Short mmCIF file of C-alpha atoms in Angstrom, two decimals:
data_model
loop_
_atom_site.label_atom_id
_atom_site.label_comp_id
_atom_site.label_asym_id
_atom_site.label_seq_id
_atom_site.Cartn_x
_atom_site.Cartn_y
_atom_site.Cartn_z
CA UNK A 1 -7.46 74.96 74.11
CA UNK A 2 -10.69 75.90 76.05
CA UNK A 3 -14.06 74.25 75.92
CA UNK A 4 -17.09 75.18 76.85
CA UNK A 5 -19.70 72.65 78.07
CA UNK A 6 -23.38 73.97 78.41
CA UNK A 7 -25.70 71.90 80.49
CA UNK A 8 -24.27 70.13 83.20
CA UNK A 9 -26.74 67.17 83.26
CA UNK A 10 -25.80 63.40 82.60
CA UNK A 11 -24.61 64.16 79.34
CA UNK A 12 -23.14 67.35 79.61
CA UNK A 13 -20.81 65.85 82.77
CA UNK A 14 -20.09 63.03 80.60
CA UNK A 15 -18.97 65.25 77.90
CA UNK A 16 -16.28 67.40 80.32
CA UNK A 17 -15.41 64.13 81.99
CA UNK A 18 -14.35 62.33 78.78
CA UNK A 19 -12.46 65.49 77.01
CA UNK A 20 -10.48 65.90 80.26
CA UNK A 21 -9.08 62.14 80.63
CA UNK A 22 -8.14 62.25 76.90
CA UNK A 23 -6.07 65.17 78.50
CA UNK A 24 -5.64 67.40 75.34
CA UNK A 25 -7.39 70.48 76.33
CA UNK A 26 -6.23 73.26 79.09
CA UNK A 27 -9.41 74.16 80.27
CA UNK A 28 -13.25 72.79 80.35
CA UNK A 29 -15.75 75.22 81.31
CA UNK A 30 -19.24 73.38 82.86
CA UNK A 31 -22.08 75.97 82.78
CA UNK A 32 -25.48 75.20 84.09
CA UNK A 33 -28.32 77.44 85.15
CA UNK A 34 -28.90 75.65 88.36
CA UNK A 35 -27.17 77.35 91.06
CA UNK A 36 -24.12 75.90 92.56
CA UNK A 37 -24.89 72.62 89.96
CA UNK A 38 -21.99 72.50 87.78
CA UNK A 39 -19.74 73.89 90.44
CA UNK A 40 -20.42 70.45 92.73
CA UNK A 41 -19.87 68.63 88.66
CA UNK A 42 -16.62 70.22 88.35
CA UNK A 43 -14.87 69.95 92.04
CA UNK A 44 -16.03 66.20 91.73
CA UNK A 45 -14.55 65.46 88.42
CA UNK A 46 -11.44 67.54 89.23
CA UNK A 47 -11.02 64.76 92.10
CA UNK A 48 -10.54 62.30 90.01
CA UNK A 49 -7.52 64.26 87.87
CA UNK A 50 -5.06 62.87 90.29
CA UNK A 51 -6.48 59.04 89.61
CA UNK A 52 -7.12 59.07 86.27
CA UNK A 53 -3.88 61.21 85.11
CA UNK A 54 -5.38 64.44 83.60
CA UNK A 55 -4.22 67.77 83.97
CA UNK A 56 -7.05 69.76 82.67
CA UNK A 57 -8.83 72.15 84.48
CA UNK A 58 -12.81 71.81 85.16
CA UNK A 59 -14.66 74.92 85.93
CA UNK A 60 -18.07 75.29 87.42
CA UNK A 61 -20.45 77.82 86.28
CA UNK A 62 -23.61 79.51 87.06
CA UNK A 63 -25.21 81.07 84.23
CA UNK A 64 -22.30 83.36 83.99
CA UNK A 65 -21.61 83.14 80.23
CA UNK A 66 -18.31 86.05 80.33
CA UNK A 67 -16.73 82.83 82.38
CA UNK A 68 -16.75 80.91 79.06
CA UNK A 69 -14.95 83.88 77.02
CA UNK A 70 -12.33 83.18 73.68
CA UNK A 71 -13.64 79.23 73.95
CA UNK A 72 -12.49 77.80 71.24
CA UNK A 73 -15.03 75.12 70.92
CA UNK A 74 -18.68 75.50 72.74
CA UNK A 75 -20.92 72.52 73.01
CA UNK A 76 -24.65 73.07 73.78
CA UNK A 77 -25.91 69.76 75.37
CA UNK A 78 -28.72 71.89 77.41
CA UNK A 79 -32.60 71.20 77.48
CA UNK A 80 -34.72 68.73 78.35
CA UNK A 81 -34.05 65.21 78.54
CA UNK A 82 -36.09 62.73 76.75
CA UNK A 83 -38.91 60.60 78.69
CA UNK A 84 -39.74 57.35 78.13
CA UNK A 85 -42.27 57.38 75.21
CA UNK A 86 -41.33 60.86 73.90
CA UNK A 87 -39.82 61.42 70.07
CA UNK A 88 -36.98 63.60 70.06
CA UNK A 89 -39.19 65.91 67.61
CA UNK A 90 -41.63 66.17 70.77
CA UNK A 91 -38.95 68.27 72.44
CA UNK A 92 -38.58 70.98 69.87
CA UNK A 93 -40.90 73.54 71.65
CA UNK A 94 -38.97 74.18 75.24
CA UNK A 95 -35.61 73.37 73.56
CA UNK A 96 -35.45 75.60 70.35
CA UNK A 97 -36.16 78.91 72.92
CA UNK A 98 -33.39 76.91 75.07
CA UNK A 99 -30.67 76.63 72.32
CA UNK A 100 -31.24 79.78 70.49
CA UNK A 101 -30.58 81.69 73.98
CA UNK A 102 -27.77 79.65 74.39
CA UNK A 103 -25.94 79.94 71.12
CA UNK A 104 -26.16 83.51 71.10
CA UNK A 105 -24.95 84.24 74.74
CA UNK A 106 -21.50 81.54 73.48
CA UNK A 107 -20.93 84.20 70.40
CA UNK A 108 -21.01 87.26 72.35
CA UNK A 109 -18.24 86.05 74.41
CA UNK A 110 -16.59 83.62 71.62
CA UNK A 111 -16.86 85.04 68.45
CA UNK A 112 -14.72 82.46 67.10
CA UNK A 113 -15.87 79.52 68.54
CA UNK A 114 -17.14 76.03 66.60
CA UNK A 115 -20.26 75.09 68.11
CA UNK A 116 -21.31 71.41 68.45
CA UNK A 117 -25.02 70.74 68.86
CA UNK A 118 -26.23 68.01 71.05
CA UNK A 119 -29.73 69.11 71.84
CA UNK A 120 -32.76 67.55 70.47
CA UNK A 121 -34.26 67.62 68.12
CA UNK A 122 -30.44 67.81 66.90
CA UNK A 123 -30.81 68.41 63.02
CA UNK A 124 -33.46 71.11 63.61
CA UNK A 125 -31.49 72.86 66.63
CA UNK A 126 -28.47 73.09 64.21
CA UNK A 127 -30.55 74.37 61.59
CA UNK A 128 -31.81 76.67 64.16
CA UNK A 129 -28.18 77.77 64.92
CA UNK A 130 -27.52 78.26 61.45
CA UNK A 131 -29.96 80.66 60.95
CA UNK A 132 -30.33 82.58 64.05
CA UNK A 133 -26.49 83.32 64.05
CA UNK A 134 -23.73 84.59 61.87
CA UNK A 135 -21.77 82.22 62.03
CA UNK A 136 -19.98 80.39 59.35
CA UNK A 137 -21.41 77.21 58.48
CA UNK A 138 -18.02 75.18 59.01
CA UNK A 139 -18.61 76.50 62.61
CA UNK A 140 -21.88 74.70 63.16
CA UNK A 141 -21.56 71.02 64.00
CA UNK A 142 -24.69 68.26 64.73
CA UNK A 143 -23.89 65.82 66.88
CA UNK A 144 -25.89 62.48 65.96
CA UNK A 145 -24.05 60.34 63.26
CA UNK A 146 -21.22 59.85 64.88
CA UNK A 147 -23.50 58.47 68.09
CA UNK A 148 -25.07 56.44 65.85
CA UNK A 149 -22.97 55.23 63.59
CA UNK A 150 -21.54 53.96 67.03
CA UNK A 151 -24.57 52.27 68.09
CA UNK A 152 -24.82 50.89 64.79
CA UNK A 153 -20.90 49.39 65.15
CA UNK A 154 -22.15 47.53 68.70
CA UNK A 155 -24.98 45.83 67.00
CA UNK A 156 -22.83 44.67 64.26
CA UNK A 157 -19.95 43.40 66.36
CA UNK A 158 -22.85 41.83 68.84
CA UNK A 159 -24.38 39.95 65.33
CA UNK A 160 -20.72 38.70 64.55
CA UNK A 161 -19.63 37.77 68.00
CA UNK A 162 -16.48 39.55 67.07
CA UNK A 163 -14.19 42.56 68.26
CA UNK A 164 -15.79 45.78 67.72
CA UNK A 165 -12.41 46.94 66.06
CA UNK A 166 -13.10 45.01 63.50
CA UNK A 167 -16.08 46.52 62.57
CA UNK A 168 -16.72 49.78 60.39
CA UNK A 169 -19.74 51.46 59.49
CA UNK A 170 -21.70 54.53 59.31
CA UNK A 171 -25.42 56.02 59.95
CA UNK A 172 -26.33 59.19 58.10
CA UNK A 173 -29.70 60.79 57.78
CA UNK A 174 -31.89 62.38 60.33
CA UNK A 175 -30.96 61.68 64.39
CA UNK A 176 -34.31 59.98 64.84
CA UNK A 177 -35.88 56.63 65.10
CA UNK A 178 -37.45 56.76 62.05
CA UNK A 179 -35.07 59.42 60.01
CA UNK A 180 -31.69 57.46 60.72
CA UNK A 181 -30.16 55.03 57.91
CA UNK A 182 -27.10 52.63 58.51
CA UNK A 183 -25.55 51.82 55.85
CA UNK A 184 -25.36 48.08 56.25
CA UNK A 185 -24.44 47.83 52.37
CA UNK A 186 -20.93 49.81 52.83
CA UNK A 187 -20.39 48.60 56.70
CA UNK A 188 -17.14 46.35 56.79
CA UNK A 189 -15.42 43.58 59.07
CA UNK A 190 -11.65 44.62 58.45
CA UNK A 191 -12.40 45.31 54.73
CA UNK A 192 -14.53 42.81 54.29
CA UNK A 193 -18.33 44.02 53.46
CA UNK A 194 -20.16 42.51 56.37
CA UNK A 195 -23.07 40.69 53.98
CA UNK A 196 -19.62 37.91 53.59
CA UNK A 197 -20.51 36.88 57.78
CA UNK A 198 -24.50 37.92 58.31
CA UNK A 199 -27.46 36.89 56.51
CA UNK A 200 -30.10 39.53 55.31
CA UNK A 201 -32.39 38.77 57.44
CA UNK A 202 -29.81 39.33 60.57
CA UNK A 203 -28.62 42.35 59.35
CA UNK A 204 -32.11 44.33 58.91
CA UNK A 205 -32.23 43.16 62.65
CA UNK A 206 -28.84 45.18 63.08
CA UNK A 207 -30.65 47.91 60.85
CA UNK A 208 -33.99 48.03 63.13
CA UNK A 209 -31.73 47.29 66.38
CA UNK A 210 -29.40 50.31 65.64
CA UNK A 211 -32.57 52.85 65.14
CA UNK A 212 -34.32 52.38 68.02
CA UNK A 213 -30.57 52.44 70.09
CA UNK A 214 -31.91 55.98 71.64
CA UNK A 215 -35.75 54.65 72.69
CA UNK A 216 -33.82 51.21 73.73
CA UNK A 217 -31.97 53.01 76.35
CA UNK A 218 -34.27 55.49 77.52
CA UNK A 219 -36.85 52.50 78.35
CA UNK A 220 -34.06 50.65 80.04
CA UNK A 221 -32.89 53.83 82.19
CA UNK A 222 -36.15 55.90 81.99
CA UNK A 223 -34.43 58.86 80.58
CA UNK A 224 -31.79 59.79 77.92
CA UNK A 225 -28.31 58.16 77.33
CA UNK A 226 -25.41 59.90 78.96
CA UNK A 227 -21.80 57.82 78.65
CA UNK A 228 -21.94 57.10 74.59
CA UNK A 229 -23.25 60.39 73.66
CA UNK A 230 -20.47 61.78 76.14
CA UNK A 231 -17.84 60.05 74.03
CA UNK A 232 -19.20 60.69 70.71
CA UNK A 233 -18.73 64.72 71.43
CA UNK A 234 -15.43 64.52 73.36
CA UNK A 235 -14.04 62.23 69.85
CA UNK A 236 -15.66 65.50 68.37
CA UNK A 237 -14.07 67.70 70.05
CA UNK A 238 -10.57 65.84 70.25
CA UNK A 239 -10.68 65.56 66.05
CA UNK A 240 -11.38 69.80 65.69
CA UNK A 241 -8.72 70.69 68.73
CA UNK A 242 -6.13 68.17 67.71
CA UNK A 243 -6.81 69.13 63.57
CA UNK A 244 -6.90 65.31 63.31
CA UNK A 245 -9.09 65.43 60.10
CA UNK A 246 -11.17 62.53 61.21
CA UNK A 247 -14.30 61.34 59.50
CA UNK A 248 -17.31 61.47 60.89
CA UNK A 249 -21.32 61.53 60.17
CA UNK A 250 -22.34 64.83 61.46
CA UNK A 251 -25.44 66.98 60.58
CA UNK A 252 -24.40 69.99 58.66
CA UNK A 253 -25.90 72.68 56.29
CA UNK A 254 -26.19 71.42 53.11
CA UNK A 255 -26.30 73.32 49.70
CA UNK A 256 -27.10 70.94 47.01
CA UNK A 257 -25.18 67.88 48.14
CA UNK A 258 -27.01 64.59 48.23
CA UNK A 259 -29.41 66.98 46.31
CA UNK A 260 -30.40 68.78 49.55
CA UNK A 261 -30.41 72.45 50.53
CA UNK A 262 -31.51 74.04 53.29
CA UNK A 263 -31.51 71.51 55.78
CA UNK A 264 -29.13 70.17 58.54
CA UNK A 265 -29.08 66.23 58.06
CA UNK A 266 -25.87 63.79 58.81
CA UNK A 267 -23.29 63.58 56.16
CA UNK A 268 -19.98 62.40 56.67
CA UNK A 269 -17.56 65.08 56.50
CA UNK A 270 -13.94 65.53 57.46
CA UNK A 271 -13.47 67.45 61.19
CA UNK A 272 -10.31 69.37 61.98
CA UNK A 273 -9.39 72.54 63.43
CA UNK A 274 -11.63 74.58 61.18
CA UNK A 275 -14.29 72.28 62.34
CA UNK A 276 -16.22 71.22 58.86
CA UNK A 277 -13.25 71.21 56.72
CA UNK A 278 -15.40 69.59 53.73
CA UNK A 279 -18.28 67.35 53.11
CA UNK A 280 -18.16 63.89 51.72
CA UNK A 281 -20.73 63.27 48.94
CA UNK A 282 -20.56 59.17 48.36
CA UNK A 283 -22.82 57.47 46.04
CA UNK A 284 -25.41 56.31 47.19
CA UNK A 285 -27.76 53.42 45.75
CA UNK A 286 -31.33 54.28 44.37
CA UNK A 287 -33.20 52.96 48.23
CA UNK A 288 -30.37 54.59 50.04
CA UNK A 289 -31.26 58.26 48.05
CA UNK A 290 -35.08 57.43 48.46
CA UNK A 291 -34.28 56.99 52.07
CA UNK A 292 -32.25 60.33 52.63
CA UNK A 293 -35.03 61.75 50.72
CA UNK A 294 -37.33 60.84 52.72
CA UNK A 295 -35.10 61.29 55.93
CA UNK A 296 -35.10 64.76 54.66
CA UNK A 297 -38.74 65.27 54.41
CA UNK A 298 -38.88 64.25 57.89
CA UNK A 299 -36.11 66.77 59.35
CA UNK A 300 -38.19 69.88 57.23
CA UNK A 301 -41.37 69.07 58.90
CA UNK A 302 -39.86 69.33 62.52
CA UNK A 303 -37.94 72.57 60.80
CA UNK A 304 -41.13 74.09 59.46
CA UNK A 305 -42.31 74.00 63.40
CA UNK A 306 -39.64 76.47 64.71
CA UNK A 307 -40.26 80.04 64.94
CA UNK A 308 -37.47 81.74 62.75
#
């Protein structure tokens, strides 16, 4: 199993770091344009194989994409990072020419390879993968929901002072402040919807709390999150090389389901080794459908901006 990280940055490193302690892949490949960068990533990371008990091997790359050949999953996590005070959609112009470079150079050399998107905008730089390559839509992965949804699983253990493995619940929609939805209605304490423990009133504070998460963070640390998106792809990439058929919120091409098409949004779906083995379609409530909706709207606006 070989995995290709692009973008050696916070969360790229955090990405390779994670995947290698959970020890399940043979190879991580760190690729950055900056000369000698991921190299001086890798050696330091592969330093710490001996004290935390991995046996993968981390690779350093510079911009030498035939390095990352027959990778069997690819994760583009390179662009810009987000300043304090910018919207993810404020990004789109210097990362769309980023990712679309990117994506295309991971094909030549891994034809077969199940791309996960981390960029942002995310939903519009997997549409933009969608339809500037070949490949098979099961192939293209968005990675947001599953960040979310476990941002949105802190706030709710945080509001009921209890174990975070007690808590279950999801965020689909748009990765954006204002395009994200947790679903507080369906979001469980072990089985037991959480409305039984928090008031309404304290859990549209979880709501609100969980959609800023990003723009909480980047004021605190004056740019982007690093460690939980890091985990959220290497659970990714665990589920798809370990064909552990694992749910997860993930923005994906959609052809009529939630009564969407054309559009990359988060939907739960099932990931294994195929990567989108199928797409869960749950019912959704009539302000849960006008929110996707308008989720939606949102995503196709920032979509309508990219130069297909």
């Amino acid at each position: 199993m070989k995995v290709t990280v692009v973008g050696a940055g916070a969360v790229g490193a955090s990405c390779a770091e994670y995947i290698a302690i959970k020890n399940f892949a043979s190879e991580v490949v760190l690729l950055d344009i900056k000369e000698g960068y991921a190299e001086g990533k890798a050696m330091d990371l592969m330093q710490t194989a001996s004290l935390n008990g991995f046996d993968t091997k981390i690779t350093g790359i510079t911009n030498d994409y035939s390095q990352t050949a027959e990778s069997d999953i690819c994760v583009i996590t390179s662009g810009i990072p987000r300043k304090p005070g910018m919207t993810r959609e404020e990004l789109i112009g210097i990362n769309a020419g980023i990712v679309k470079t990117v994506s295309s150079n991971l094909i030549e050399h891994s034809p077969n390879t199940i791309i996960i998107v981390v960029s942002n905008p995310m939903d519009t730089m997997a549409y933009l993968v969608h339809k500037s390559t070949s490949i098979p839509k099961n192939r293209i992965i968005g990675m947001g929901g599953a960040l979310d949804s476990a941002r949105f699983k802190y706030r709710l253990a945080e509001a009921l002072e209890g174990p975070i493995s007690d808590v279950d619940g999801m965020v689909i929609g748009g990765h954006s402040d204002t395009g994200m939805i947790p679903l507080t209605r369906l979001a469980t304490r072990a089985g037991v919807p959480v409305s039984e423990f928090l008031s309404n009133e304290r859990l549209s504070q979880v709501l609100e709390d969980t959609k800023v998460g990003g723009a909480t963070l980047t004021k605190l640390l004056g740019t982007s999150a690093w460690y939980a998106p890091g985990a959220a792809v290497s659970a990714l990439v665990q589920a798809i090389a370990c064909d552990q058929k694992k749910v997860f919120p993930c923005s994906v091409l959609l052809e009529g389901e939630y009564g969407l098409n054309d559009i990359s949004i988060g939907v739960p779906v099932i990931i294994g080794k195929n990567g989108v083995e199928s797409i869960i379609d749950i019912p959704l409530n009539d302000a849960e459908k006008a929110s996707m909706q308008e989720s939606a709207e949102g995503v196709k606006k920032v979509n309508a901006l990219l130069e297909l």
